[in-house]
Amino acid sequence: MAKPMTKTQLVAALADEMGSDKKTAGTALDAIINVITNEVSGGGAVTLPGVGKIYCRERPERMVRNPATGEQIKKDADKVVKMTIAKALKDSVNG
């Protein structure tokens, strides 16, 4: 498995793709991250065309097991960030 792309590598690739400098690309990436974070943390969802949909889902209260002791513990309800991958991305990876 290949190593994940770092933020520095992503900014460099984005700058190359945009035909601009790294500072502009870094600012654009930070702005996109802020918009996604604000929208999802507020309960909304963001669709990135060709990539997927990022959304927040609530999980109900449930019983979990402590792996060290085997003890059952009640875990409070919480929220989790999920992502559904777009069919176009799946097809490009598999085809």
CSV table of N, CA, C and O in Angstrom, one decimal, residues 7-8 10-11 14 18 22-38:
chain,number,residue,atom,x,y,z
A,7,LYS,N,-0.1,16.9,3.6
A,7,LYS,CA,-0.7,18.1,3.3
A,7,LYS,C,0.3,18.9,2.4
A,7,LYS,O,-0.2,19.6,1.4
A,8,THR,N,1.6,18.9,2.6
A,8,THR,CA,2.6,19.6,1.8
A,8,THR,C,2.5,19.1,0.4
A,8,THR,O,2.6,19.9,-0.6
A,10,LEU,N,0.0,17.5,-1.0
A,10,LEU,CA,-1.3,17.9,-1.6
A,10,LEU,C,-1.3,19.3,-2.1
A,10,LEU,O,-1.8,19.6,-3.2
A,11,VAL,N,-0.7,20.2,-1.3
A,11,VAL,CA,-0.7,21.6,-1.7
A,11,VAL,C,0.2,21.8,-2.9
A,11,VAL,O,-0.2,22.5,-3.8
A,14,LEU,N,-1.8,20.5,-5.9
A,14,LEU,CA,-2.9,21.4,-6.1
A,14,LEU,C,-2.4,22.7,-6.8
A,14,LEU,O,-3.0,23.1,-7.8
A,18,MET,N,-3.6,23.8,-10.5
A,18,MET,CA,-4.2,25.1,-10.7
A,18,MET,C,-3.3,26.1,-11.5
A,18,MET,O,-3.8,27.1,-12.0
A,22,LYS,N,2.2,27.9,-4.4
A,22,LYS,CA,1.8,27.0,-3.3
A,22,LYS,C,1.1,27.8,-2.2
A,22,LYS,O,0.2,27.2,-1.6
A,23,LYS,N,1.4,29.1,-2.1
A,23,LYS,CA,0.7,29.9,-1.0
A,23,LYS,C,-0.8,30.0,-1.4
A,23,LYS,O,-1.7,29.8,-0.5
A,24,THR,N,-1.1,30.3,-2.6
A,24,THR,CA,-2.5,30.4,-3.1
A,24,THR,C,-3.2,29.0,-2.9
A,24,THR,O,-4.4,29.0,-2.5
A,25,ALA,N,-2.5,27.9,-3.3
A,25,ALA,CA,-3.1,26.6,-3.2
A,25,ALA,C,-3.3,26.2,-1.8
A,25,ALA,O,-4.4,25.6,-1.4
A,26,GLY,N,-2.4,26.6,-0.9
A,26,GLY,CA,-2.6,26.3,0.5
A,26,GLY,C,-3.7,27.0,1.2
A,26,GLY,O,-4.5,26.5,2.0
A,27,THR,N,-3.9,28.3,0.7
A,27,THR,CA,-5.0,29.1,1.2
A,27,THR,C,-6.3,28.5,0.7
A,27,THR,O,-7.3,28.4,1.5
A,28,ALA,N,-6.4,28.1,-0.5
A,28,ALA,CA,-7.6,27.5,-1.1
A,28,ALA,C,-7.9,26.2,-0.3
A,28,ALA,O,-9.1,25.9,0.0
A,29,LEU,N,-6.9,25.3,-0.1
A,29,LEU,CA,-7.2,24.1,0.7
A,29,LEU,C,-7.7,24.3,2.1
A,29,LEU,O,-8.6,23.7,2.5
A,30,ASP,N,-7.0,25.3,2.8
A,30,ASP,CA,-7.5,25.6,4.1
A,30,ASP,C,-8.9,26.1,4.1
A,30,ASP,O,-9.7,25.8,5.0
A,31,ALA,N,-9.3,26.9,3.1
A,31,ALA,CA,-10.7,27.5,3.0
A,31,ALA,C,-11.7,26.3,2.8
A,31,ALA,O,-12.7,26.3,3.4
A,32,ILE,N,-11.3,25.4,2.0
A,32,ILE,CA,-12.2,24.2,1.7
A,32,ILE,C,-12.4,23.4,3.0
A,32,ILE,O,-13.5,23.0,3.3
A,33,ILE,N,-11.3,23.2,3.7
A,33,ILE,CA,-11.3,22.4,4.9
A,33,ILE,C,-12.2,23.1,6.0
A,33,ILE,O,-13.0,22.5,6.6
A,34,ASN,N,-12.1,24.4,6.1
A,34,ASN,CA,-12.9,25.2,7.0
A,34,ASN,C,-14.4,25.1,6.7
A,34,ASN,O,-15.2,25.0,7.6
A,35,VAL,N,-14.7,25.2,5.4
A,35,VAL,CA,-16.1,25.2,5.0
A,35,VAL,C,-16.7,23.8,5.3
A,35,VAL,O,-17.8,23.7,5.9
A,36,ILE,N,-16.0,22.7,5.0
A,36,ILE,CA,-16.4,21.4,5.3
A,36,ILE,C,-16.6,21.2,6.8
A,36,ILE,O,-17.6,20.7,7.2
A,37,THR,N,-15.6,21.6,7.6
A,37,THR,CA,-15.7,21.4,9.0
A,37,THR,C,-16.9,22.2,9.6
A,37,THR,O,-17.6,21.6,10.4
A,38,ASN,N,-17.1,23.4,9.2
A,38,ASN,CA,-18.2,24.2,9.7
A,38,ASN,C,-19.6,23.6,9.3
A,38,ASN,O,-20.5,23.5,10.2
